[in-house]
Short mmCIF file of C-alpha atoms in Angstrom, two decimals:
data_model
loop_
_atom_site.label_atom_id
_atom_site.label_comp_id
_atom_site.label_asym_id
_atom_site.label_seq_id
_atom_site.Cartn_x
_atom_site.Cartn_y
_atom_site.Cartn_z
CA MET Z 16 -19.52 2.73 -19.58
CA ARG Z 17 -17.72 4.27 -16.61
CA TYR Z 18 -14.01 3.68 -16.14
CA LYS Z 19 -14.44 1.44 -13.09
CA GLU Z 20 -17.01 -0.66 -14.91
CA ARG Z 21 -14.64 -1.00 -17.86
CA ILE Z 22 -11.89 -2.16 -15.48
CA LEU Z 23 -14.21 -4.77 -13.96
CA PHE Z 24 -15.31 -5.91 -17.43
CA THR Z 25 -11.68 -6.18 -18.54
CA PHE Z 26 -10.77 -8.20 -15.43
CA LEU Z 27 -13.63 -10.66 -15.95
CA PHE Z 28 -12.96 -10.85 -19.69
CA SER Z 29 -9.32 -11.71 -18.95
CA PHE Z 30 -10.46 -14.58 -16.76
CA LEU Z 31 -12.80 -15.88 -19.47
CA PHE Z 32 -10.08 -15.48 -22.07
CA PHE Z 33 -7.63 -17.55 -20.05
CA SER Z 34 -10.31 -20.17 -19.45
CA THR Z 35 -11.40 -20.56 -23.08
CA TYR Z 36 -7.97 -20.21 -24.59
CA SER Z 37 -6.68 -23.06 -22.42
CA ILE Z 38 -8.77 -25.42 -24.56
CA ALA Z 39 -7.07 -24.43 -27.78
CA GLN Z 40 -3.56 -25.27 -28.95
CA GLU Z 41 -0.88 -24.62 -26.31
CA LYS Z 42 -2.36 -24.35 -22.84
CA PRO Z 43 -1.51 -21.27 -20.75
CA GLU Z 44 -1.31 -21.64 -16.99
CA PHE Z 45 -3.49 -19.56 -14.71
CA LYS Z 46 -4.70 -19.49 -11.11
CA LEU Z 47 -7.80 -17.84 -9.67
CA GLY Z 48 -7.83 -16.89 -6.00
CA GLY Z 49 -9.16 -14.27 -3.66
CA ALA Z 50 -10.46 -13.58 -0.19
CA LEU Z 51 -13.54 -12.66 1.83
CA ARG Z 52 -12.90 -10.62 4.97
CA PHE Z 53 -14.98 -9.29 7.85
CA ASN Z 54 -13.93 -6.74 10.45
CA TYR Z 55 -14.76 -5.84 14.06
CA ASN Z 56 -13.46 -2.59 15.55
CA TYR Z 57 -13.84 -0.63 18.76
CA SER Z 58 -12.61 2.98 18.55
CA ASP Z 59 -12.21 4.88 21.82
CA TRP Z 60 -12.51 8.34 20.18
CA LYS Z 61 -15.98 7.56 18.77
CA GLU Z 62 -18.82 7.94 21.27
CA ASP Z 63 -21.16 5.70 19.23
CA SER Z 64 -18.53 2.97 19.12
CA LYS Z 65 -18.04 3.14 22.88
CA LYS Z 66 -21.77 3.04 23.60
CA LYS Z 67 -22.43 0.16 21.21
CA GLY Z 68 -19.33 -1.83 22.09
CA GLY Z 69 -17.89 -1.50 18.59
CA ASP Z 70 -19.07 -2.56 15.13
CA PHE Z 71 -18.80 -5.77 13.12
CA GLY Z 72 -19.25 -5.82 9.35
CA PHE Z 73 -18.03 -6.49 5.83
CA ASP Z 74 -14.46 -5.52 4.97
CA VAL Z 75 -13.60 -6.65 1.44
CA PHE Z 76 -14.13 -9.31 -1.20
CA ARG Z 77 -11.30 -9.65 -3.68
CA LEU Z 78 -10.38 -11.67 -6.75
CA ASN Z 79 -6.82 -12.54 -7.80
CA LEU Z 80 -5.83 -13.87 -11.18
CA THR Z 81 -2.30 -14.85 -12.14
CA GLY Z 82 -1.26 -16.48 -15.36
CA SER Z 83 1.55 -17.26 -17.73
CA TYR Z 84 1.98 -18.30 -21.35
CA LYS Z 85 5.50 -19.32 -22.30
CA LYS Z 86 7.47 -16.32 -20.98
CA ILE Z 87 4.52 -13.93 -20.76
CA LEU Z 88 3.25 -13.18 -17.24
CA PHE Z 89 -0.01 -11.74 -15.96
CA ASP Z 90 -1.05 -10.66 -12.45
CA ALA Z 91 -4.16 -8.75 -11.31
CA GLU Z 92 -6.18 -8.15 -8.17
CA TYR Z 93 -9.61 -6.52 -8.07
CA ARG Z 94 -11.22 -5.50 -4.77
CA PHE Z 95 -14.81 -4.82 -3.72
CA TYR Z 96 -15.30 -2.56 -0.70
CA ALA Z 97 -18.37 -0.76 0.62
CA ASN Z 98 -19.19 2.44 -1.29
CA SER Z 99 -18.13 4.49 1.75
CA SER Z 100 -14.61 3.01 1.39
CA GLY Z 101 -14.27 3.70 -2.32
CA GLY Z 102 -16.36 0.87 -3.78
CA HIS Z 103 -14.67 -1.48 -6.22
CA MET Z 104 -11.15 -0.86 -7.49
CA LEU Z 105 -8.17 -2.43 -9.22
CA LYS Z 106 -5.43 -2.88 -6.63
CA HIS Z 107 -2.86 -3.92 -9.21
CA GLY Z 108 -2.82 -5.32 -12.71
CA TRP Z 109 0.12 -5.88 -15.02
CA PHE Z 110 1.50 -8.14 -17.70
CA GLY Z 111 5.16 -8.81 -18.26
CA TYR Z 112 7.88 -10.84 -19.87
CA LYS Z 113 10.36 -13.12 -18.10
CA PHE Z 114 13.50 -13.20 -20.21
CA ASN Z 115 15.13 -15.75 -17.90
CA GLU Z 116 15.60 -16.39 -14.18
CA ASN Z 117 17.51 -13.11 -13.79
CA HIS Z 118 15.60 -10.59 -15.90
CA GLN Z 119 11.92 -9.58 -15.93
CA ILE Z 120 9.86 -6.62 -17.10
CA GLN Z 121 6.35 -5.58 -15.96
CA VAL Z 122 3.96 -3.09 -17.59
CA GLY Z 123 0.77 -1.68 -16.07
CA LEU Z 124 -0.40 -0.88 -12.55
CA THR Z 125 2.53 -2.41 -10.71
CA GLN Z 126 4.07 -2.06 -7.25
CA VAL Z 127 6.49 0.82 -6.74
CA PRO Z 128 9.91 -0.59 -5.69
CA PHE Z 129 10.51 1.37 -2.49
CA GLY Z 130 11.52 0.23 0.99
CA VAL Z 131 11.00 -3.23 2.43
CA LEU Z 132 8.92 -5.31 0.03
CA PRO Z 133 6.17 -6.25 -0.05
CA VAL Z 134 5.55 -4.29 3.21
CA THR Z 135 7.38 -3.49 6.45
CA SER Z 136 4.43 -4.28 8.70
CA ASN Z 137 2.93 -7.42 10.21
CA ASN Z 138 -0.44 -5.98 11.27
CA PHE Z 139 -3.75 -5.26 9.53
CA PHE Z 140 -3.16 -1.46 9.44
CA PHE Z 141 0.31 -1.45 7.81
CA ASN Z 142 2.69 1.32 8.96
CA LEU Z 143 2.65 5.10 8.59
CA ASN Z 144 4.47 4.99 5.25
CA TYR Z 145 1.41 3.37 3.67
CA TYR Z 146 -0.73 6.42 4.51
CA LEU Z 147 1.89 8.68 2.90
CA GLY Z 148 1.99 6.77 -0.38
CA LEU Z 149 5.38 5.23 0.38
CA GLU Z 150 4.41 1.61 1.13
CA ASP Z 151 2.42 -0.92 -0.91
CA ASP Z 152 1.95 1.76 -3.57
CA TYR Z 153 0.95 0.92 -7.16
CA ASP Z 154 1.38 3.26 -10.13
CA MET Z 155 1.04 3.11 -13.91
CA GLY Z 156 4.30 2.46 -15.71
CA VAL Z 157 7.02 -0.01 -16.61
CA LYS Z 158 9.38 -1.83 -14.22
CA TYR Z 159 12.52 -3.85 -14.83
CA LEU Z 160 13.70 -6.45 -12.28
CA PHE Z 161 17.15 -8.04 -12.08
CA ASN Z 162 18.02 -10.82 -9.61
CA LYS Z 163 21.33 -12.65 -9.42
CA ASN Z 164 22.97 -14.34 -6.47
CA ALA Z 165 22.72 -11.95 -3.52
CA TRP Z 166 21.78 -8.84 -5.53
CA ASN Z 167 18.38 -7.49 -6.54
CA LEU Z 168 17.88 -4.40 -8.69
CA ALA Z 169 14.64 -2.68 -9.67
CA LEU Z 170 14.38 0.20 -12.15
CA ALA Z 171 11.00 1.77 -12.90
CA PHE Z 172 9.36 4.66 -14.71
CA PHE Z 173 5.80 5.57 -13.76
CA LYS Z 174 3.94 7.92 -16.07
CA ASN Z 175 1.41 8.67 -13.33
CA SER Z 176 -0.64 7.11 -10.57
CA ASP Z 177 -3.75 5.14 -11.48
CA ILE Z 178 -5.99 7.52 -13.45
CA LEU Z 179 -9.71 6.81 -13.27
CA ASP Z 180 -10.81 9.67 -15.53
CA PHE Z 181 -8.96 10.85 -18.64
CA GLY Z 182 -10.87 14.13 -18.80
CA ASP Z 183 -8.91 17.36 -18.98
CA LYS Z 184 -8.04 18.81 -15.55
CA GLN Z 185 -10.12 16.25 -13.66
CA SER Z 186 -9.23 15.94 -9.98
CA LEU Z 187 -7.82 12.55 -9.08
CA SER Z 188 -10.47 10.25 -7.67
CA PRO Z 189 -9.71 8.91 -4.16
CA ASN Z 190 -11.51 5.66 -5.00
CA ARG Z 191 -8.27 3.67 -5.05
CA TYR Z 192 -6.31 1.20 -2.96
CA SER Z 193 -2.94 2.92 -2.53
CA TYR Z 194 -2.45 6.51 -1.45
CA ASP Z 195 -1.52 8.99 -4.19
CA VAL Z 196 -1.14 12.74 -4.42
CA GLY Z 197 -4.60 14.02 -5.36
CA GLY Z 198 -6.86 17.04 -5.29
CA ARG Z 199 -5.64 19.48 -7.92
CA ASP Z 200 -2.15 17.94 -7.97
CA LYS Z 201 -1.05 14.83 -9.85
CA GLU Z 202 1.99 12.56 -9.68
CA VAL Z 203 3.70 12.43 -13.08
CA ASN Z 204 6.93 11.16 -14.69
CA GLN Z 205 8.34 9.36 -11.66
CA GLY Z 206 11.55 7.34 -11.65
CA ASN Z 207 12.45 4.72 -9.04
CA ILE Z 208 15.55 2.71 -8.29
CA GLN Z 209 16.07 0.10 -5.61
CA ILE Z 210 19.12 -2.04 -4.77
CA ASN Z 211 18.98 -4.90 -2.25
CA TYR Z 212 21.69 -7.21 -0.97
CA THR Z 213 20.80 -10.43 0.87
CA CYS Z 214 23.08 -12.76 2.78
CA GLY Z 215 22.95 -15.70 5.15
CA ASN Z 216 21.00 -18.93 5.32
CA ARG Z 217 19.87 -19.68 8.88
CA PHE Z 218 20.39 -16.02 9.81
CA LYS Z 219 19.09 -14.26 6.71
CA GLN Z 220 19.61 -10.52 6.27
CA GLU Z 221 18.69 -7.91 3.69
CA PHE Z 222 20.18 -4.45 3.22
CA GLY Z 223 18.44 -2.06 0.84
CA LEU Z 224 18.53 1.43 -0.66
CA SER Z 225 15.60 3.07 -2.46
CA GLY Z 226 15.34 6.34 -4.37
CA MET Z 227 12.45 8.15 -6.03
CA LEU Z 228 12.26 11.34 -8.11
CA GLY Z 229 9.24 12.65 -9.98
CA GLY Z 230 7.02 15.57 -10.80
CA ILE Z 231 3.88 17.04 -9.25
CA TYR Z 232 1.70 18.79 -11.81
CA ASN Z 233 -0.84 21.31 -10.51
CA MET Z 234 -3.91 21.69 -12.71
CA ASP Z 235 -4.70 25.23 -11.54
CA THR Z 236 -1.25 26.80 -11.80
CA GLU Z 237 -0.34 24.53 -14.76
CA LYS Z 238 3.16 24.31 -13.29
CA MET Z 239 5.36 21.32 -12.48
CA GLY Z 240 6.75 20.79 -9.00
CA LEU Z 241 9.03 18.11 -7.56
CA ARG Z 242 8.53 14.98 -5.45
CA LYS Z 243 11.45 13.00 -4.09
CA ALA Z 244 12.11 10.34 -1.47
CA PHE Z 245 14.97 8.20 -0.21
CA ALA Z 246 14.94 5.16 2.07
CA VAL Z 247 17.39 2.77 3.66
CA HIS Z 248 16.13 -0.48 5.17
CA TYR Z 249 17.25 -3.60 6.97
CA SER Z 250 15.45 -6.87 7.61
CA ALA Z 251 16.53 -10.10 9.25
CA SER Z 252 15.05 -13.48 10.08
CA TYR Z 253 16.44 -16.15 12.39
CA LYS Z 254 14.49 -19.29 13.19
CA ASN Z 255 11.03 -17.96 14.18
CA TRP Z 256 12.10 -14.34 14.65
CA ASP Z 257 11.69 -11.51 12.13
CA VAL Z 258 12.79 -7.87 12.44
CA LYS Z 259 12.53 -4.96 10.02
CA ALA Z 260 13.70 -1.36 10.22
CA GLN Z 261 13.49 1.50 7.75
CA TYR Z 262 14.35 5.19 7.60
CA THR Z 263 12.64 7.32 4.94
CA THR Z 264 12.90 10.99 4.05
CA TYR Z 265 10.66 12.68 1.51
CA ALA Z 266 9.85 16.14 0.17
CA MET Z 267 7.04 17.32 -2.09
CA SER Z 268 7.41 20.78 -3.60
CA PRO Z 269 4.47 21.76 -5.81
CA LYS Z 270 4.91 25.09 -7.57
CA LYS Z 271 3.38 28.04 -5.74
CA GLY Z 272 0.47 29.92 -7.23
CA ASN Z 273 -3.22 30.72 -6.92
CA ASP Z 274 -6.24 28.50 -7.31
CA LYS Z 275 -8.97 29.09 -9.89
CA ASN Z 276 -10.57 31.69 -7.57
CA GLY Z 277 -7.33 33.64 -7.22
CA ASN Z 278 -6.61 32.53 -3.65
CA PRO Z 279 -3.02 31.60 -2.69
CA ILE Z 280 -2.44 27.85 -2.48
CA ASP Z 281 -0.94 26.60 0.79
CA ARG Z 282 2.17 24.66 -0.18
CA ASP Z 283 3.09 23.38 3.29
CA PHE Z 284 0.93 20.32 2.63
CA VAL Z 285 -0.46 18.36 -0.28
CA THR Z 286 -3.69 16.41 -0.64
CA MET Z 287 -3.54 12.62 -0.77
CA GLY Z 288 -6.37 10.15 -1.18
CA ALA Z 289 -7.47 6.52 -1.13
CA TYR Z 290 -10.46 4.48 0.08
CA GLY Z 291 -12.90 7.15 -1.09
CA ALA Z 292 -11.57 10.15 0.87
CA ASN Z 293 -8.80 12.76 0.78
CA TYR Z 294 -6.72 14.26 3.57
CA ASN Z 295 -3.74 16.60 3.89
CA VAL Z 296 -0.13 15.48 4.36
CA ALA Z 297 2.91 17.56 5.36
CA ARG Z 298 4.97 18.21 2.25
CA LYS Z 299 8.22 17.09 3.87
CA ALA Z 300 8.98 14.69 6.69
CA ASP Z 301 11.16 11.83 7.91
CA THR Z 302 9.70 8.49 8.98
CA TYR Z 303 11.11 5.79 11.22
CA LEU Z 304 9.76 2.23 11.19
CA ALA Z 305 10.67 -0.72 13.41
CA THR Z 306 8.90 -4.09 13.62
CA ILE Z 307 9.47 -7.38 15.38
CA ALA Z 308 7.57 -10.66 15.12
CA TYR Z 309 7.78 -14.19 16.51
CA THR Z 310 5.97 -17.20 15.02
CA ILE Z 311 4.86 -20.10 17.20
CA PRO Z 312 4.11 -23.33 15.30
CA VAL Z 313 1.08 -25.06 16.85
CA ASN Z 314 -0.29 -27.58 14.35
CA LYS Z 315 -2.95 -28.85 16.74
CA GLY Z 316 -6.61 -29.06 15.95
CA ILE Z 317 -7.50 -26.35 13.43
CA LEU Z 318 -4.78 -23.94 14.59
CA ASP Z 319 -1.57 -23.98 12.54
CA ASN Z 320 0.46 -20.97 13.74
CA ILE Z 321 0.39 -18.00 16.10
CA ARG Z 322 2.40 -14.95 15.08
CA ILE Z 323 3.04 -12.30 17.76
CA TYR Z 324 4.24 -8.86 16.67
CA ASN Z 325 4.73 -5.20 17.48
CA ASP Z 326 5.01 -2.57 14.73
CA PHE Z 327 6.05 1.01 15.51
CA SER Z 328 6.26 3.96 13.12
CA MET Z 329 6.83 7.69 13.53
CA MET Z 330 6.46 10.64 11.16
CA HIS Z 331 8.67 13.64 11.99
CA LYS Z 332 7.29 16.60 10.03
CA ARG Z 333 9.89 19.11 8.90
CA ILE Z 334 7.43 22.03 8.93
CA ASP Z 335 7.43 24.61 11.76
CA GLY Z 336 4.40 24.22 14.01
CA TYR Z 337 3.41 20.79 12.66
CA LYS Z 338 3.01 18.06 15.28
CA ASP Z 339 4.64 14.66 14.67
CA SER Z 340 2.50 11.58 14.00
CA TYR Z 341 2.85 8.17 15.67
CA GLN Z 342 1.44 4.68 15.29
CA ASN Z 343 2.04 1.52 17.31
CA VAL Z 344 0.25 -1.77 16.73
CA SER Z 345 0.59 -4.80 19.01
CA GLY Z 346 -1.14 -7.93 17.90
CA ILE Z 347 -1.29 -11.57 16.95
CA LEU Z 348 -2.08 -13.39 13.73
CA LEU Z 349 -3.87 -16.74 13.99
CA THR Z 350 -3.49 -19.07 11.00
CA THR Z 351 -6.04 -21.84 10.65
CA GLY Z 352 -5.65 -23.30 7.18
CA PRO Z 353 -7.11 -20.78 4.71
CA VAL Z 354 -8.47 -18.55 7.51
CA PHE Z 355 -6.28 -15.71 8.78
CA THR Z 356 -7.33 -13.68 11.83
CA TYR Z 357 -5.57 -10.45 12.86
CA ILE Z 358 -6.20 -9.31 16.44
CA ASP Z 359 -4.69 -5.84 16.85
CA TYR Z 360 -4.51 -3.15 19.51
CA ALA Z 361 -3.58 0.00 17.60
CA LEU Z 362 -2.48 3.32 19.10
CA GLY Z 363 -2.29 6.51 17.08
CA LYS Z 364 -1.33 10.12 17.74
CA ASN Z 365 -1.95 12.85 15.14
CA HIS Z 366 -3.19 10.07 12.89
CA SER Z 367 -6.11 10.51 10.48
CA TRP Z 368 -7.32 6.93 10.90
CA PHE Z 369 -7.16 7.13 14.71
CA SER Z 370 -8.88 10.44 15.51
CA ASN Z 371 -11.75 12.73 14.62
CA ALA Z 372 -9.35 15.18 12.97
CA TRP Z 373 -9.36 13.43 9.58
CA ASP Z 374 -8.31 16.27 7.29
CA ASP Z 375 -5.17 17.58 9.00
CA SER Z 376 -3.77 14.93 11.35
CA PHE Z 377 -0.93 14.14 8.91
CA ALA Z 378 -0.42 17.86 8.27
CA GLN Z 379 -0.70 20.35 11.16
CA GLY Z 380 -1.78 17.60 13.53
CA ASP Z 381 -4.73 16.77 15.73
CA PRO Z 382 -5.54 19.75 18.03
CA SER Z 383 -6.06 17.34 20.93
CA ASN Z 384 -2.53 15.96 20.42
CA LYS Z 385 -3.45 12.83 22.36
CA TRP Z 386 -3.19 9.09 21.82
CA ASN Z 387 -6.26 7.23 20.61
CA ALA Z 388 -6.79 3.46 20.59
CA ARG Z 389 -8.57 1.02 18.31
CA PHE Z 390 -9.14 -2.64 19.06
CA ASN Z 391 -9.56 -4.49 15.79
CA ILE Z 392 -10.24 -8.06 14.67
CA ASN Z 393 -10.03 -8.88 10.97
CA MET Z 394 -11.02 -12.37 9.81
CA GLY Z 395 -10.48 -13.53 6.25
CA TYR Z 396 -10.93 -16.70 4.24
CA TYR Z 397 -8.31 -16.85 1.46
CA PHE Z 398 -8.79 -19.15 -1.50
#
């Protein structure tokens, strides 16, 4: 049985276990949810898309299962995409123990505590940090959470990113949800720390610091390199307004050497992958994120709320000759009960998802060095 199939079997077995066990003795609590989403997009850099007026199709079907038994916690999400987008995959899955209201521990494929949580963005595409493995990232390890009054602390150790094949020297599969270092490199032995301070009631603010330090093991050179990142963030909400800002700096330094054919390995970029495909990313850069959103309560007919937003992010590559990357998304989110509809106008420059230069847009940059646009509508029913 392949690893993915075992994951799916385990997920379904967990659901059946919670269902049947609830009949016996002390009843655990659980909740099953999920979503079905469809997507329309028009991409101005694709001739076929322009001639056809865009494409409309299946995005994702997902299942969520959360549960608890006494102080034991459980949380998992499994997603089903088209094969071209990586197929089916475990987004996250962990079990934990809640000592009390202030202390909790999680073990498994759990979210990396880094930057604004859960994400900095409001739009369907997230921000640039997501494509660099620095936002909404999930790795295999153990995480401790402490919350008291205005302070939040997270300490984590991740043995590695989600491994889909335990074979010796197997390249990391890109069939995953969050972006991880891949190719012939692997993320290993990573430590994270995050400290947040919140204040205010009507005008609520959060100030946060995040740090990350870990290894990059290359399977060809059999040497260990270094991966590190630091972020400072701020978020605030007042009435119907929300703003978020974050500065991040990172550096990845795999050990130099030759590949299995004896050719020198370029260490100015590393390979990263998700959604069934790899691309190259500059090994060191700074990113700047800024978002603003305003929610309009409607509560008329089937329409509950309209959320208007603009999310901007920039990647300044600290490699000579590499062109910076940009992303700006302006859009609205329509909430109609369990149906959420994102309508986004996304602009990208030197961006793998917004150009034909997939492999190197986040490394050397797109040779055209121009802005591309994508009009996108994502509709989802969440249950």
